[in-house]
Amino acid sequence: MSVVTRKLIAKELYVNRWFIGGGSVTAAASVALAAAGGGAFNIGALTWLTTVIAFGVMLGIYGVVNERKEQSLQFVLSLPISIADYVRAKLFGLLLAFLIMWVAATASAVLVVLLAAKVPDGLLPYVLLLCFFMLANFCVVLCGALHARSEALVTGTIIVTNMGVSVFMFTVGLFPSLREHMFGATPVWNTTFFNVLIVELIVLVIAVVLPLVTVSRRRDFL
Amino acid sequence: MTVTKHIEMRGVSKAYRFFTLQDISLDLEPGQVMGFVGPNGAGKSTTIRLAMGLIAPDIGEIRVLGCRMPENQAFAKRDVGYVSADMRLMPNATVGWHMNFAASIYPGWDADYAATLVKRFNLRPEQGARSLSQGEHIKAALLLALARRPRLLILDEPTTGLDPVARHEMLTEFMDVLRDENRSILFSSHNTVDVERISDRITFLDRGRMVASSDKEGFLDRWRRIDVQLPQGAALPELPHIVGRASDGHFHTLTTDQFSELQLARLGNAVRNVHRMNLEEIFVANVMHHRESRP
C-alpha cells in the first residue's frame, strides 16, 4: 500500500471525525439507557439500532456519493494515485471509520447484556449476530456506493439494506434454536449461531473484495 | 538527447452517448503554454480528463511526462498539478489541513511559496473548505498545485468565476511558472483574452474535433480581415485561402487564414482596409469555417 493511500485512509478518519465521535457516544449512551430495562430498553435499543444504521448510511453518502457530487473527488484523483489506490483508500478508510464506531457500539451492547441485571445474558448471541449483520450491511452499502454511478442506485441500495435489518431481526429472531435461549440466564453458542455468523462474514468478505476486483479496474472514473 | 514531451496524444477518441471526441493529436513540449480554446461542449474537459488519466481513451495513445495514461497515472501525477473550475476541496477540512496534507505527499512542496500564495490569494488557512466561495476554492486548489512546483500544470477553465483582480493574480502566477524552461502548462478556457495573454501555442477545439493548432504568433500573423469595395459591375476575383466572406452591395469583408501580399495584389485598388484579428475573432472565424465545411 502506497504512502498516499495510507494518508488517504487517515484522511477518511480525519474528515469523518465528528461522525465517528458522535456516533460512538450516541450508541454507547443508548445502550446505557437500554440497561434500565422496561420501556427504556425499547427506546435505548431502537436508538442504538438507528444510530448504527444512520452512521453507516451517512458514511456511504458523505464519503462516496457527496465526494463525487461536490467534485472533491477531482481533487483526490489529482493526487499521485491510481483508480485502484483510490478504491482501496476509500474502502479501507471508511471501513475503519465505521469499525471504530461499530466496536464502541458492539462493546457497549455486550457490556450492557452481561452487566445489566434487567437484560438477560441469553440475549448475547442474538445481539452479536445483529452487530455483525450491521457490519456486513455497512460493507454492502459501501460496496454499492463505490459501484453505483448514480445517486438513485445508491439510494436504492440504502433502502434495501435498511429493510434488510428488519428482515434479519424478525427472521433470525424467530429461529427456534436462537429464540428458545434468548431470555435464558446464560448465552448458548449453538450451530445456528455459528451458521448465521458464517453467512454474515461471507457477505462481508464479498462486499469488501468486490470493489477491489471490479471498481479498481474501471478505466473511466469520472 | 531527446527531450520527453510533457503531453503526447496520438489519434485519441472517446465516445459518449451524446458526444464524441475524435482523433485528437497534440504535443506539449517542456517550457510551453498550450491554450486550449473551444466553446462549451467542445471537448476541452474530456481531453484534459484523458490527459489526467481520469478517463481512458477508446482508441489512441496518451503519454504524460513519458508515462502511458491511464495505466501509469500514479507515477505521472507526482509531477502534475491539476486544477479545474469545478474542483472542490474536501468539505470537512480547512485550507491549512489541505496544505499540510499536500506537503506530506509531495517532497517538492515549497512552504515559503505556499505562504506567499496564501497572502496573494487572500486565503485564510484556518478557513473550512465548506465556507469557501467558488473563486476561493479555485484559488486554494491552485495554491495546492503551484506550491508543489510540478513540471506540468493542467488547468481546466481555471479563471472561470474569478473576479478580474483574481484572474490577473492567477495569470501572473502562471507567467512566473514559465520562467523555468522545464515546466509547462496546458490551459483550457473559453476566455480567449486569458489564452492570448499567456499561451505560446493554441489549439482550437469544436464539437469534439481539433480544428486548428499552431503557435500563437502564427495565428495572429496569418489571419486577416480585408475590407474590399468593388467598382460598379466588377466581380470579386477568386482568391486562395479565403475562409469567410460577408457582402453588402459593393462592400465585401474577406477573412483569410493565409494572409499574403499576393491576395492584396489580386484585389488591387479595391482594398480599403486590412485588419489584424485578435484571438477571439480568429477562433470564431475558424470554428464557423470548419462547421460550414463539414458535411
mmCIF file of C-alpha atoms in Angstrom, chain A:
data_model
loop_
_atom_site.group_PDB
_atom_site.id
_atom_site.type_symbol
_atom_site.label_atom_id
_atom_site.label_comp_id
_atom_site.label_asym_id
_atom_site.label_seq_id
_atom_site.Cartn_x
_atom_site.Cartn_y
_atom_site.Cartn_z
ATOM 1 C CA MET A 1 0.000 0.000 0.000
ATOM 2 C CA SER A 2 1.492 3.355 -1.066
ATOM 3 C CA VAL A 3 2.175 6.253 1.295
ATOM 4 C CA VAL A 4 -0.506 8.332 -0.432
ATOM 5 C CA THR A 5 -3.072 5.532 0.014
ATOM 6 C CA ARG A 6 -2.239 5.373 3.726
ATOM 7 C CA LYS A 7 -2.586 9.128 4.007
ATOM 8 C CA LEU A 8 -5.945 8.971 2.260
ATOM 9 C CA ILE A 9 -7.102 6.330 4.750
ATOM 10 C CA ALA A 10 -6.043 8.661 7.573
ATOM 11 C CA LYS A 11 -7.871 11.463 5.729
ATOM 12 C CA GLU A 12 -11.135 9.493 5.922
ATOM 13 C CA LEU A 13 -10.760 9.240 9.700
ATOM 14 C CA TYR A 14 -9.993 12.940 9.933
ATOM 15 C CA VAL A 15 -12.846 14.246 7.770
ATOM 16 C CA ASN A 16 -15.337 11.912 9.456
ATOM 17 C CA ARG A 17 -14.042 12.539 12.984
ATOM 18 C CA TRP A 18 -17.243 14.239 14.184
ATOM 19 C CA PHE A 19 -19.408 11.460 12.800
ATOM 20 C CA ILE A 20 -17.223 8.810 14.443
ATOM 21 C CA GLY A 21 -17.166 10.565 17.816
ATOM 22 C CA GLY A 22 -20.849 11.488 17.758
ATOM 23 C CA GLY A 23 -21.935 8.034 16.592
ATOM 24 C CA SER A 24 -19.833 6.203 19.184
ATOM 25 C CA VAL A 25 -21.079 8.350 22.079
ATOM 26 C CA THR A 26 -24.742 8.135 20.964
ATOM 27 C CA ALA A 27 -24.552 4.341 20.540
ATOM 28 C CA ALA A 28 -22.924 3.884 23.966
ATOM 29 C CA ALA A 29 -25.420 6.259 25.617
ATOM 30 C CA SER A 30 -28.394 4.494 24.047
ATOM 31 C CA VAL A 31 -27.341 1.050 25.306
ATOM 32 C CA ALA A 32 -26.753 2.571 28.736
ATOM 33 C CA LEU A 33 -30.367 3.749 28.583
ATOM 34 C CA ALA A 34 -31.458 0.257 27.483
ATOM 35 C CA ALA A 35 -29.780 -1.163 30.616
ATOM 36 C CA ALA A 36 -32.576 0.355 32.696
ATOM 37 C CA GLY A 37 -34.934 -2.253 31.214
ATOM 38 C CA GLY A 38 -38.686 -1.958 30.552
ATOM 39 C CA GLY A 39 -39.732 0.921 28.301
ATOM 40 C CA ALA A 40 -36.222 2.413 28.472
ATOM 41 C CA PHE A 41 -34.844 -0.821 26.970
ATOM 42 C CA ASN A 42 -37.039 -0.414 23.895
ATOM 43 C CA ILE A 43 -36.156 3.270 23.470
ATOM 44 C CA GLY A 44 -32.439 2.603 24.060
ATOM 45 C CA ALA A 45 -32.320 -0.400 21.725
ATOM 46 C CA LEU A 46 -34.155 1.485 18.980
ATOM 47 C CA THR A 47 -31.858 4.499 19.327
ATOM 48 C CA TRP A 48 -28.791 2.227 19.261
ATOM 49 C CA LEU A 49 -30.042 0.479 16.138
ATOM 50 C CA THR A 50 -30.913 3.753 14.419
ATOM 51 C CA THR A 51 -27.526 5.248 15.312
ATOM 52 C CA VAL A 52 -25.540 2.345 13.849
ATOM 53 C CA ILE A 53 -27.650 2.214 10.664
ATOM 54 C CA ALA A 54 -27.652 6.005 10.190
ATOM 55 C CA PHE A 55 -23.895 6.195 10.801
ATOM 56 C CA GLY A 56 -23.271 3.631 8.052
ATOM 57 C CA VAL A 57 -25.591 5.421 5.644
ATOM 58 C CA MET A 58 -24.014 8.824 6.410
ATOM 59 C CA LEU A 59 -20.524 7.444 5.792
ATOM 60 C CA GLY A 60 -21.628 5.971 2.475
ATOM 61 C CA ILE A 61 -23.354 9.160 1.375
ATOM 62 C CA TYR A 62 -20.813 11.717 2.630
ATOM 63 C CA GLY A 63 -17.750 9.586 1.997
ATOM 64 C CA VAL A 64 -18.509 8.390 -1.511
ATOM 65 C CA VAL A 65 -21.607 9.946 -3.089
ATOM 66 C CA ASN A 66 -21.109 13.546 -1.947
ATOM 67 C CA GLU A 67 -17.411 13.446 -2.734
ATOM 68 C CA ARG A 68 -18.396 12.653 -6.301
ATOM 69 C CA LYS A 69 -21.308 15.104 -6.374
ATOM 70 C CA GLU A 70 -19.443 18.005 -4.781
ATOM 71 C CA GLN A 71 -16.413 17.458 -7.018
ATOM 72 C CA SER A 72 -13.888 16.944 -4.241
ATOM 73 C CA LEU A 73 -13.298 13.577 -5.942
ATOM 74 C CA GLN A 74 -11.468 15.522 -8.643
ATOM 75 C CA PHE A 75 -9.101 16.879 -6.014
ATOM 76 C CA VAL A 76 -8.447 13.396 -4.604
ATOM 77 C CA LEU A 77 -7.902 11.928 -8.064
ATOM 78 C CA SER A 78 -5.424 14.684 -8.903
ATOM 79 C CA LEU A 79 -3.113 13.162 -6.272
ATOM 80 C CA PRO A 80 -0.465 10.663 -7.373
ATOM 81 C CA ILE A 81 -2.730 7.633 -7.081
ATOM 82 C CA SER A 82 -4.310 5.153 -9.454
ATOM 83 C CA ILE A 83 -8.032 4.333 -9.522
ATOM 84 C CA ALA A 84 -7.205 1.107 -7.634
ATOM 85 C CA ASP A 85 -5.378 3.128 -4.932
ATOM 86 C CA TYR A 86 -8.406 5.384 -4.599
ATOM 87 C CA VAL A 87 -10.797 2.453 -4.226
ATOM 88 C CA ARG A 88 -8.513 0.804 -1.647
ATOM 89 C CA ALA A 89 -8.150 4.029 0.338
ATOM 90 C CA LYS A 90 -11.867 4.770 0.249
ATOM 91 C CA LEU A 91 -12.879 1.233 1.142
ATOM 92 C CA PHE A 92 -10.439 0.712 3.997
ATOM 93 C CA GLY A 93 -10.686 4.318 5.239
ATOM 94 C CA LEU A 94 -14.472 4.268 5.537
ATOM 95 C CA LEU A 95 -14.476 0.703 6.839
ATOM 96 C CA LEU A 96 -12.024 1.738 9.546
ATOM 97 C CA ALA A 97 -14.164 4.789 10.370
ATOM 98 C CA PHE A 98 -17.209 2.545 10.688
ATOM 99 C CA LEU A 99 -15.292 -0.068 12.684
ATOM 100 C CA ILE A 100 -14.287 2.468 15.338
ATOM 101 C CA MET A 101 -17.924 3.336 15.938
ATOM 102 C CA TRP A 102 -19.027 -0.285 15.496
ATOM 103 C CA VAL A 103 -16.544 -1.523 18.117
ATOM 104 C CA ALA A 104 -17.799 1.129 20.562
ATOM 105 C CA ALA A 105 -21.439 0.237 19.812
ATOM 106 C CA THR A 106 -20.850 -3.531 19.981
ATOM 107 C CA ALA A 107 -18.692 -3.384 23.117
ATOM 108 C CA SER A 108 -21.222 -1.251 24.959
ATOM 109 C CA ALA A 109 -24.091 -3.529 23.867
ATOM 110 C CA VAL A 110 -22.166 -6.636 25.023
ATOM 111 C CA LEU A 111 -21.302 -4.976 28.346
ATOM 112 C CA VAL A 112 -24.905 -3.993 28.965
ATOM 113 C CA VAL A 113 -26.153 -7.510 28.185
ATOM 114 C CA LEU A 114 -23.581 -9.026 30.540
ATOM 115 C CA LEU A 115 -23.746 -6.420 33.324
ATOM 116 C CA ALA A 116 -27.316 -5.111 33.399
ATOM 117 C CA ALA A 117 -29.485 -7.143 35.731
ATOM 118 C CA LYS A 118 -32.643 -6.417 33.748
ATOM 119 C CA VAL A 119 -31.204 -7.654 30.440
ATOM 120 C CA PRO A 120 -30.857 -11.473 30.175
ATOM 121 C CA ASP A 121 -27.370 -12.794 29.268
ATOM 122 C CA GLY A 122 -29.024 -15.246 26.878
ATOM 123 C CA LEU A 123 -29.575 -12.305 24.524
ATOM 124 C CA LEU A 124 -25.816 -12.082 23.829
ATOM 125 C CA PRO A 125 -25.633 -14.413 20.755
ATOM 126 C CA TYR A 126 -28.532 -12.572 19.102
ATOM 127 C CA VAL A 127 -27.001 -9.169 19.896
ATOM 128 C CA LEU A 128 -23.658 -10.285 18.431
ATOM 129 C CA LEU A 129 -25.340 -11.626 15.300
ATOM 130 C CA LEU A 130 -27.180 -8.322 14.946
ATOM 131 C CA CYS A 131 -23.897 -6.397 15.359
ATOM 132 C CA PHE A 132 -22.151 -8.476 12.699
ATOM 133 C CA PHE A 133 -25.189 -8.104 10.457
ATOM 134 C CA MET A 134 -24.886 -4.311 10.756
ATOM 135 C CA LEU A 135 -21.178 -4.538 9.906
ATOM 136 C CA ALA A 136 -21.895 -6.679 6.836
ATOM 137 C CA ASN A 137 -24.762 -4.342 5.983
ATOM 138 C CA PHE A 138 -22.437 -1.336 6.022
ATOM 139 C CA CYS A 139 -19.985 -3.191 3.762
ATOM 140 C CA VAL A 140 -22.827 -3.817 1.295
ATOM 141 C CA VAL A 141 -23.785 -0.102 1.380
ATOM 142 C CA LEU A 142 -20.145 0.851 0.796
ATOM 143 C CA CYS A 143 -19.790 -1.695 -1.991
ATOM 144 C CA GLY A 144 -22.961 -0.335 -3.630
ATOM 145 C CA ALA A 145 -21.852 3.290 -3.250
ATOM 146 C CA LEU A 146 -18.474 2.537 -4.842
ATOM 147 C CA HIS A 147 -20.062 0.644 -7.718
ATOM 148 C CA ALA A 148 -23.037 2.874 -8.444
ATOM 149 C CA ARG A 149 -22.567 5.821 -10.767
ATOM 150 C CA SER A 150 -25.979 7.272 -9.989
ATOM 151 C CA GLU A 151 -27.342 8.621 -6.738
ATOM 152 C CA ALA A 152 -30.611 6.741 -7.349
ATOM 153 C CA LEU A 153 -28.788 3.411 -7.318
ATOM 154 C CA VAL A 154 -27.051 4.270 -4.039
ATOM 155 C CA THR A 155 -30.370 5.341 -2.527
ATOM 156 C CA GLY A 156 -31.848 2.035 -3.690
ATOM 157 C CA THR A 157 -29.016 0.092 -2.034
ATOM 158 C CA ILE A 158 -29.528 2.043 1.195
ATOM 159 C CA ILE A 159 -33.283 1.352 1.215
ATOM 160 C CA VAL A 160 -32.780 -2.362 0.557
ATOM 161 C CA THR A 161 -30.080 -2.734 3.232
ATOM 162 C CA ASN A 162 -32.201 -0.803 5.758
ATOM 163 C CA MET A 163 -35.127 -3.076 5.070
ATOM 164 C CA GLY A 164 -32.684 -5.952 5.477
ATOM 165 C CA VAL A 165 -32.154 -5.023 9.158
ATOM 166 C CA SER A 166 -35.861 -5.503 9.944
ATOM 167 C CA VAL A 167 -35.991 -8.701 7.892
ATOM 168 C CA PHE A 168 -32.918 -10.006 9.721
ATOM 169 C CA MET A 169 -34.268 -9.146 13.167
ATOM 170 C CA PHE A 170 -37.607 -10.796 12.615
ATOM 171 C CA THR A 171 -36.314 -13.811 10.672
ATOM 172 C CA VAL A 172 -33.265 -14.695 12.748
ATOM 173 C CA GLY A 173 -35.067 -13.777 15.948
ATOM 174 C CA LEU A 174 -37.667 -16.416 15.098
ATOM 175 C CA PHE A 175 -35.152 -19.249 14.592
ATOM 176 C CA PRO A 176 -36.275 -21.677 17.346
ATOM 177 C CA SER A 177 -32.700 -22.665 18.280
ATOM 178 C CA LEU A 178 -31.868 -19.000 18.936
ATOM 179 C CA ARG A 179 -35.236 -17.883 20.277
ATOM 180 C CA GLU A 180 -35.536 -20.542 22.970
ATOM 181 C CA HIS A 181 -32.269 -19.426 24.669
ATOM 182 C CA MET A 182 -32.709 -15.680 24.161
ATOM 183 C CA PHE A 183 -34.203 -14.951 27.553
ATOM 184 C CA GLY A 184 -32.110 -17.524 29.438
ATOM 185 C CA ALA A 185 -29.598 -16.727 32.167
ATOM 186 C CA THR A 186 -26.590 -17.872 30.132
ATOM 187 C CA PRO A 187 -25.694 -17.398 26.464
ATOM 188 C CA VAL A 188 -25.888 -20.510 24.274
ATOM 189 C CA TRP A 189 -23.434 -20.735 21.387
ATOM 190 C CA ASN A 190 -25.027 -23.364 19.152
ATOM 191 C CA THR A 191 -24.642 -24.386 15.480
ATOM 192 C CA THR A 192 -27.378 -21.986 14.335
ATOM 193 C CA PHE A 193 -25.434 -19.069 15.840
ATOM 194 C CA PHE A 194 -22.239 -20.077 14.026
ATOM 195 C CA ASN A 195 -24.061 -20.777 10.740
ATOM 196 C CA VAL A 196 -25.668 -17.326 10.743
ATOM 197 C CA LEU A 197 -22.332 -15.737 11.702
ATOM 198 C CA ILE A 198 -20.549 -17.524 8.847
ATOM 199 C CA VAL A 199 -23.139 -16.309 6.331
ATOM 200 C CA GLU A 200 -22.703 -12.754 7.640
ATOM 201 C CA LEU A 201 -18.928 -12.993 7.347
ATOM 202 C CA ILE A 202 -19.176 -14.384 3.816
ATOM 203 C CA VAL A 203 -21.414 -11.441 2.786
ATOM 204 C CA LEU A 204 -18.969 -9.053 4.473
ATOM 205 C CA VAL A 205 -15.937 -10.504 2.670
ATOM 206 C CA ILE A 206 -17.694 -10.466 -0.713
ATOM 207 C CA ALA A 207 -18.804 -6.845 -0.196
ATOM 208 C CA VAL A 208 -15.244 -5.813 0.674
ATOM 209 C CA VAL A 209 -13.482 -7.777 -2.066
ATOM 210 C CA LEU A 210 -15.901 -6.968 -4.899
ATOM 211 C CA PRO A 211 -14.956 -3.250 -5.296
ATOM 212 C CA LEU A 212 -11.265 -4.173 -5.147
ATOM 213 C CA VAL A 213 -11.784 -6.538 -8.062
ATOM 214 C CA THR A 214 -14.327 -4.650 -10.162
ATOM 215 C CA VAL A 215 -14.263 -0.891 -9.453
ATOM 216 C CA SER A 216 -10.453 -0.847 -9.249
ATOM 217 C CA ARG A 217 -10.329 -1.990 -12.860
ATOM 218 C CA ARG A 218 -12.595 0.756 -14.146
ATOM 219 C CA ARG A 219 -10.890 2.809 -16.781
ATOM 220 C CA ASP A 220 -13.350 5.694 -16.553
ATOM 221 C CA PHE A 221 -13.845 7.024 -13.097
ATOM 222 C CA LEU A 222 -15.400 10.452 -13.578
#
